Amino acid sequence: MADIDGTTFLTGNNAGFIAELYARFLDDPNAVDASWRRFFSELGDDAAEALAEFRGPSWGQPTPRLIAESPAAQKIDADALRHAAIDSICALNLIRAYRVRGHLEADLDPLGLDKRGPYPELDYRSYGFGESDLDREIFINNLLGRERATLREIVAILRATYCGTIGVEYMHIQVPAERAWIQEKFEKRSRPALAAPLRKQILETLTAAETFERFLDRRYTGTKRFGIEGAESLMPALEAILRRGCELGICEFVIGMPHRGRLNVLANFVGKPFAAIFSEFQGNATQPEHVHGSGDVKYHLGTSGDREVGGQTVHLSLAADPSHLEAVDPVVLGKVRAKQYQRGDGERTQVAGILMHGDAAFAGQGLVAESLELSDLLGFCTGGTIHIIVNNQIGFTTSPSAARSSPYPSDVAKGVQAPIFHVNGDDPEAVVEIARVATEYRQQFKKDVVIDLFCYRRHGHNESDEPAFTQPLMYRAIARHPTTRQIYAGHLVAAGVVDEAEVAAMATRFVAGLEAQFEAAKGYRPNKADWLEGAWAGLEEASDDDRRGDTGVAVDTLREAGRGLVTVPEGFRLNPKIARQLEAKRAALDAGEGIDWATAEALAIATLCAEGTHVRMSGQDTGRGTFSQRHAVLFDQETEERYVPINHVRAGQAPFEIIDSPLSEAGVVGFEYGYSLADPSTLVLWEAQFGDFANGAQVIVDQFLSSGEAKWLRMSGLVMLLPHGYEGQGPEHSSARVERYLQLCAEDNVQVCNLTSAANYFHALRRQIRRNFRKPLVIFTPKSLLRAKEVTSRLDEMGVGTSFHRVIAESDAIAPDDQVRRVVLCSGKVYFDLVKARAATGDERVALTRVEQLYPFPFNTLGKVLQRYRNAEIVWCQEEPQNMGAWNFVDRRIEEVLAGLDVAAKRPRFAGRAEAASPATGLFRRHVEEQTHLVAEALAA
Ligand SMILES: Cc1ncc(C[n+]2csc(CCOP(=O)(O)OP(=O)(O)O)c2C)c(N)n1
C-alpha cells in the first residue's frame, strides 16, 4: 500500500493537484506526463470514478484548487503522490461500497434472526488495506464530513452511518441533488440524544399502542383484531411524520393501510373514540340504525379527524380498506390529488399521502407497482407518498424466502427512484429520525419515499392463529423477546430520563382511560352517519324518483361551447385531417343536427366546464381517443404544442383535465375512484381502451365502486366508459363483459347504460353531476358507430327541457300497436343491425325498443311501452352469447314487467349467440354469419 515512511503525502492540496491532473488527462491524455498518463490509464472504472469525485460532491466543501503550475506542486514527489492517491482512491471505494451496500450489514432485525453477511465489499481488507493501515491518515476530501481521517475512523464512521439500526438505500437514485441530500443527512449527522420530553413522548406513544392491544386482548380474547404487537414503532413513526409534516406546511394527510395495526391507528393516531371501537367489538353497528348499508368489519373501517399539532390543525383521513391488500393504494393517491385541487395546493405541499403496507403484500401485489408508476406523472402526481412497510418478516404463514425473489420487500420502489430507509423497529428513536427524514425528503423533492420498518408479529396472523405450526423457531424467539416499549423504557430508565415508577404510571393511566371508555361503550350509539360532510355537504341519499337532473342546456350556450370546440388560436398549425374534421363539426353545430358521439361528449364536458364544473378524464390514449374519435387535445404540427379546445370555451370556466394514462387499469381506475370520493363536484371519467381490459381493474370495481357505499357509506360519481360491441374484432375487442357489471347491481349501487344516441350520452354525462347524489356510472360505448350517422343527434335534443331517456320506444312509423306481432327489446349497437334488417324485410309488425339504462332497471317506463303491444310476443335480442351480455339480468325483470301488464306475453324469448366460453369468434366470416343469424332470428316471423 502507499505508505511512504508512514507519512501521508496526499494533502488536500495535493489531492486537488491529482484531481486536476486527472481532469486534464480526461480532456487530453497528452496534456500530462507519461508516468501520470500510465497511472491514470490503468485505473479501473471504480477508481477513476472515485478520483473524479475528488473534485468534490455538490454539497461538500469545494476542492481546494491547486494550479498544477504552482511551484509547490511541481516539487511534490510524483511517486509519493501516486501512492497517496491510491490510498485515497481505495478509501473512497470503501466509502462508496458502504453507501451502496452498507445496509446489508445494518442491524435491522429486532429478533436477530436475519443472518446476513459478512459482505467482503464492506471489509476494508478487500481494498488492499491491512490492519497496519488502520491508523494512517488518508485524505478523503470532506466525504464523511472530514478532510482526512485514519482508516480506523473512516470505518467507524461508515459503520455508524450505514450499519447501525438504520440502513439506507439511495445510490440507485439518478438525480445527484437527491443523492447528495440524503448523503448529507446521514454522513454528516451527529446523533445527539433526543430531548427528554420527546423521548418521554415516544414512550407514551409506545405505551398507548401496547396497552390498547393488551386491553382488547383481555376484554375480547380470541377476537380478530390484527393487532399491532411487534410493530408498535409504527405509532411513533406516524406521530413523527405528523409533527414534522406540520412544521413543513402539511395540513392534511390522507392515509391508507391494511388490517395490521389498524385499530391502533384509528384510535391512537386519527382519534376515533375508543368507545366506538369497543362498541363495535360488542357487535354494534358503526352507523346509526336507520342508515342503510351492509357495514364492514371493524379493521376495514375508515375515519377522519383533526389533530392539533403545535397550534395548528391537521386533518387526518384514513381511507376505508377492503381485504384485498394494496387495493387501497391508488384510491388514496386519487383522494390526495383531489384534495390538493380543492385547496388550490398547486405545489402539492399541503396535502400528502401516507400508505402503510405489509411486507408480503408490498412485494407481491402488482397494484403496488402500478401505483408507484403514477407517482411522477403530470396527471397523477401527488407530490410524493410516504410509504411505510410494516415488515414483520412474515405474510400469514409464508416466510420471506417464499414470498419474494427480491432481497427486501421494498425493492419494487427502486423503480421510481424512491429512497428506501430500512430501520430496526426496536430502536424507536431511529424510527422517529427516519420518519422525519422521509417527511423532509417528500416535502423537499415531492417524491415517493419508503420506510421499511423491520419488526415482527408477536402473535399468529390473527389472534387465534397458531404461528408455531409453521415458524416454530421464529416464534420461540418472539416469545422470549421483550416488547419495544419494555426495551425502550429500559433505555430511558438507564439514561435517567424516567424512572420505573413513571413507566408503570404511564401504563396505569392509559389503562384507566380505556376502562372509562369501555364503560362508556355500553351506552354508545353512533348519533349520525359518517357521510355527506365537508365537500359532500348538500348532497343527499339518492331519491326514488326518475332522477332526471337538470341536464338540458340552452341552445345558445351549446353553440357557444361548440364554437370553442372548433376554434384554435391564430397560427396554430392543425393537422389537415383534423382541420377537416373541425370544419365538419362546425357545419353540424351551425346546422343544429348531425352531432356525433364525440361532439356530444365534448359538448357535455364543455358546458359543464363553462358552468364551473371541473372535469377530469383519463385512460389509455384518451386525449386522441382509441378510435381516433375524440381529439380533445390538438397538436401543432410543427412544435407539438398542445391545445385543448374545451379549456377555451368561456373566460372564467372550470378546467378540463384530459390525461393519457399509463398502461394500467387497476391503478388508474383506483386513482380515479379515489378522486371521485374526495371531490363530488368534479366529474371524473375513466375510459378503457377496449371494454374488456377493464377486467384488470376488477378488484376496484368489486371492492370499491360497486360496494363502497353499502360497506362504508362512501358515494362515488365515477364514470367508466367501456367500448363495447361485436364487430368481428375477436374475443378481446368485442365484449366489455356487460354481464359482470350487471351481476354486481343491487341496492341501487351503480348505473349501467348501453347507449345508442349522442344526445342520450350527453344527458347521461351531465346527469352525473347535475343531481344531488352521486352513483358510479358504467357506460358501454360504441366503436364503429362513433362516426355513424345513426347515433348522431340534433342540438335541440340537448336543449333546455330535454333529458336522459332510459328507454327509447319504437321511433319509426310501423303498424298500429295492436297489430304488432313482436316487440324486440335490445340494448346498444345491435339495435341498428335490427333496424337495417327489418327495413330489408319490410316487416312493419315488429317494434324495436331500446333499453338504454340496464340498471337501475326501468320497470315503469318499460311497462308503459310494452303495455301498448297487447298481442305481441317479446324477444330479447343481444349480440353476446346467451351466458353473457344482459340476458340473464333482464330475463326475469322483463318477466316481472309483463306480469304487471294486461298483455298476452308472459316471458321474453332469447335471440343471440349460443352459449360460449370465449366472448367472440376471432374469424371475421364466422362473426358475420353469427350476427346475421341472430338478427334474423330476432325478427323471424
Ligand atoms: C390480495 C389479497 N390476497 C390474499 C389476502 C389474504 N391475506 C390476508 S393477510 C395476508 C398476509 C399479508 O402479509 P403481509 O403483507 O406481510 O402483512 P401482515 O399480515 O404480515 O401484516 C394474506 C395473504 C388478502 N387479504 N389480499
Coordinates of N, CA and C in Angstrom, one line a residue, residues 8-16 50-57 59-64 84-96 99 129 136-158 161 183 187-188:
T8 N 1.6 10.6 5.3 CA 0.6 10.8 4.3 C 0.9 12.0 3.4
F9 N 1.1 11.7 2.2 CA 1.5 12.8 1.3 C 0.3 13.5 0.6
L10 N -0.8 12.8 0.7 CA -1.9 13.3 -0.1 C -2.6 14.3 0.7
T11 N -2.1 15.5 0.7 CA -2.8 16.5 1.5 C -3.9 17.0 0.6
G12 N -4.7 17.9 1.2 CA -5.9 18.4 0.4 C -5.4 19.0 -0.9
N13 N -4.3 19.8 -0.8 CA -3.8 20.5 -2.0 C -3.3 19.5 -3.0
N14 N -2.6 18.5 -2.5 CA -2.0 17.5 -3.4 C -3.1 16.7 -4.1
A15 N -4.2 16.4 -3.4 CA -5.3 15.7 -4.0 C -5.9 16.6 -5.0
G16 N -6.0 17.9 -4.7 CA -6.6 18.8 -5.7 C -5.7 18.8 -7.0
A50 N -14.0 7.3 -8.7 CA -13.7 7.8 -7.4 C -12.8 9.0 -7.4
L51 N -11.9 9.0 -8.3 CA -11.0 10.1 -8.4 C -11.8 11.3 -8.9
A52 N -12.6 11.1 -9.8 CA -13.4 12.2 -10.3 C -14.2 12.8 -9.2
E53 N -14.5 12.0 -8.2 CA -15.3 12.5 -7.1 C -14.5 13.5 -6.2
F54 N -13.2 13.4 -6.3 CA -12.3 14.3 -5.5 C -12.6 15.8 -5.9
R55 N -13.2 15.9 -7.1 CA -13.5 17.3 -7.4 C -14.5 17.9 -6.4
G56 N -15.0 17.0 -5.6 CA -15.9 17.4 -4.6 C -17.4 17.1 -4.8
P57 N -18.1 16.6 -3.8 CA -19.5 16.4 -4.0 C -20.2 17.8 -4.0
W59 N -22.5 19.0 -2.4 CA -22.8 19.7 -1.1 C -21.6 19.9 -0.3
G60 N -20.4 19.3 -0.7 CA -19.2 19.4 0.1 C -18.5 20.7 0.0
Q61 N -17.4 20.8 0.7 CA -16.5 21.9 0.5 C -15.9 21.9 -0.9
P62 N -15.8 23.0 -1.5 CA -15.1 22.9 -2.8 C -13.7 22.4 -2.7
T63 N -13.3 21.5 -3.6 CA -11.9 21.0 -3.5 C -10.9 22.2 -3.6
P64 N -10.0 22.2 -2.7 CA -9.0 23.3 -2.9 C -8.3 23.2 -4.2
A84 N -0.2 8.0 -2.4 CA -1.2 8.6 -1.5 C -2.5 8.6 -2.3
A85 N -2.4 8.8 -3.6 CA -3.7 8.9 -4.3 C -4.3 7.5 -4.3
I86 N -3.5 6.5 -4.4 CA -4.1 5.1 -4.4 C -4.8 4.9 -3.0
D87 N -4.2 5.3 -1.9 CA -4.8 5.3 -0.6 C -6.2 5.9 -0.6
S88 N -6.2 7.1 -1.2 CA -7.5 7.9 -1.2 C -8.5 7.2 -2.1
I89 N -8.0 6.7 -3.2 CA -9.0 6.0 -4.1 C -9.5 4.8 -3.4
C90 N -8.7 4.0 -2.8 CA -9.2 2.8 -2.1 C -10.2 3.2 -1.0
A91 N -9.8 4.2 -0.3 CA -10.7 4.7 0.8 C -12.0 5.1 0.2
L92 N -11.9 5.8 -0.9 CA -13.1 6.3 -1.5 C -14.0 5.1 -2.0
N93 N -13.3 4.1 -2.5 CA -14.1 2.9 -3.0 C -14.8 2.3 -1.8
L94 N -14.1 2.2 -0.7 CA -14.7 1.7 0.5 C -15.9 2.5 0.9
I95 N -15.7 3.8 0.9 CA -16.9 4.7 1.2 C -18.0 4.4 0.3
R96 N -17.7 4.3 -1.0 CA -18.8 4.1 -2.0 C -19.5 2.8 -1.7
R99 N -21.9 3.2 1.0 CA -23.1 3.9 0.6 C -24.0 3.1 -0.2
F129 N -6.1 -2.7 1.9 CA -5.6 -2.2 3.2 C -5.4 -3.5 4.1
R136 N -3.4 5.0 9.7 CA -2.8 6.0 8.8 C -3.8 7.0 8.3
E137 N -3.5 8.3 8.3 CA -4.4 9.3 7.8 C -4.5 9.2 6.3
I138 N -5.7 9.4 5.9 CA -6.0 9.3 4.4 C -6.8 10.6 4.1
F139 N -6.5 11.1 3.0 CA -7.2 12.3 2.5 C -8.6 11.9 1.9
I140 N -9.6 12.3 2.5 CA -11.0 11.9 1.9 C -11.8 13.1 1.6
N141 N -11.2 14.3 1.5 CA -11.8 15.4 0.9 C -13.3 15.7 1.4
N142 N -13.4 15.7 2.7 CA -14.8 16.0 3.3 C -15.9 15.0 3.0
L143 N -15.5 13.9 2.5 CA -16.6 13.0 2.1 C -17.4 12.5 3.3
L144 N -16.9 12.3 4.4 CA -17.7 12.0 5.6 C -17.7 13.1 6.6
G145 N -17.6 14.3 6.0 CA -17.6 15.5 6.9 C -16.2 15.7 7.4
R146 N -15.2 15.0 6.9 CA -13.8 15.1 7.4 C -12.9 15.3 6.2
E147 N -11.9 16.2 6.3 CA -11.0 16.4 5.2 C -10.1 15.1 5.1
R148 N -9.6 14.7 6.2 CA -8.8 13.5 6.3 C -9.1 12.7 7.6
A149 N -8.9 11.4 7.5 CA -9.2 10.6 8.7 C -8.4 9.4 8.6
T150 N -8.2 8.7 9.7 CA -7.5 7.4 9.7 C -8.5 6.4 9.1
L151 N -7.9 5.3 8.6 CA -8.8 4.3 8.1 C -9.7 3.8 9.2
R152 N -9.2 3.7 10.4 CA -10.0 3.2 11.6 C -11.2 4.1 11.7
E153 N -10.9 5.4 11.7 CA -12.0 6.4 11.8 C -13.0 6.3 10.7
I154 N -12.4 6.1 9.5 CA -13.3 6.0 8.3 C -14.3 4.8 8.5
V155 N -13.7 3.7 8.9 CA -14.5 2.5 9.0 C -15.6 2.7 10.1
A156 N -15.1 3.4 11.2 CA -16.1 3.6 12.3 C -17.2 4.5 11.9
I157 N -16.9 5.6 11.1 CA -17.9 6.5 10.7 C -18.9 5.7 9.8
L158 N -18.3 5.0 8.9 CA -19.1 4.2 7.9 C -20.1 3.3 8.6
T161 N -22.8 5.1 10.3 CA -23.7 5.8 9.4 C -24.6 4.7 8.7
Q183 N -27.1 11.8 1.5 CA -25.8 11.6 2.0 C -25.4 12.6 3.1
E187 N -24.4 11.2 6.5 CA -22.9 11.2 6.7 C -22.5 12.3 7.6
K188 N -23.3 13.3 7.6 CA -22.8 14.5 8.4 C -23.6 14.6 9.8

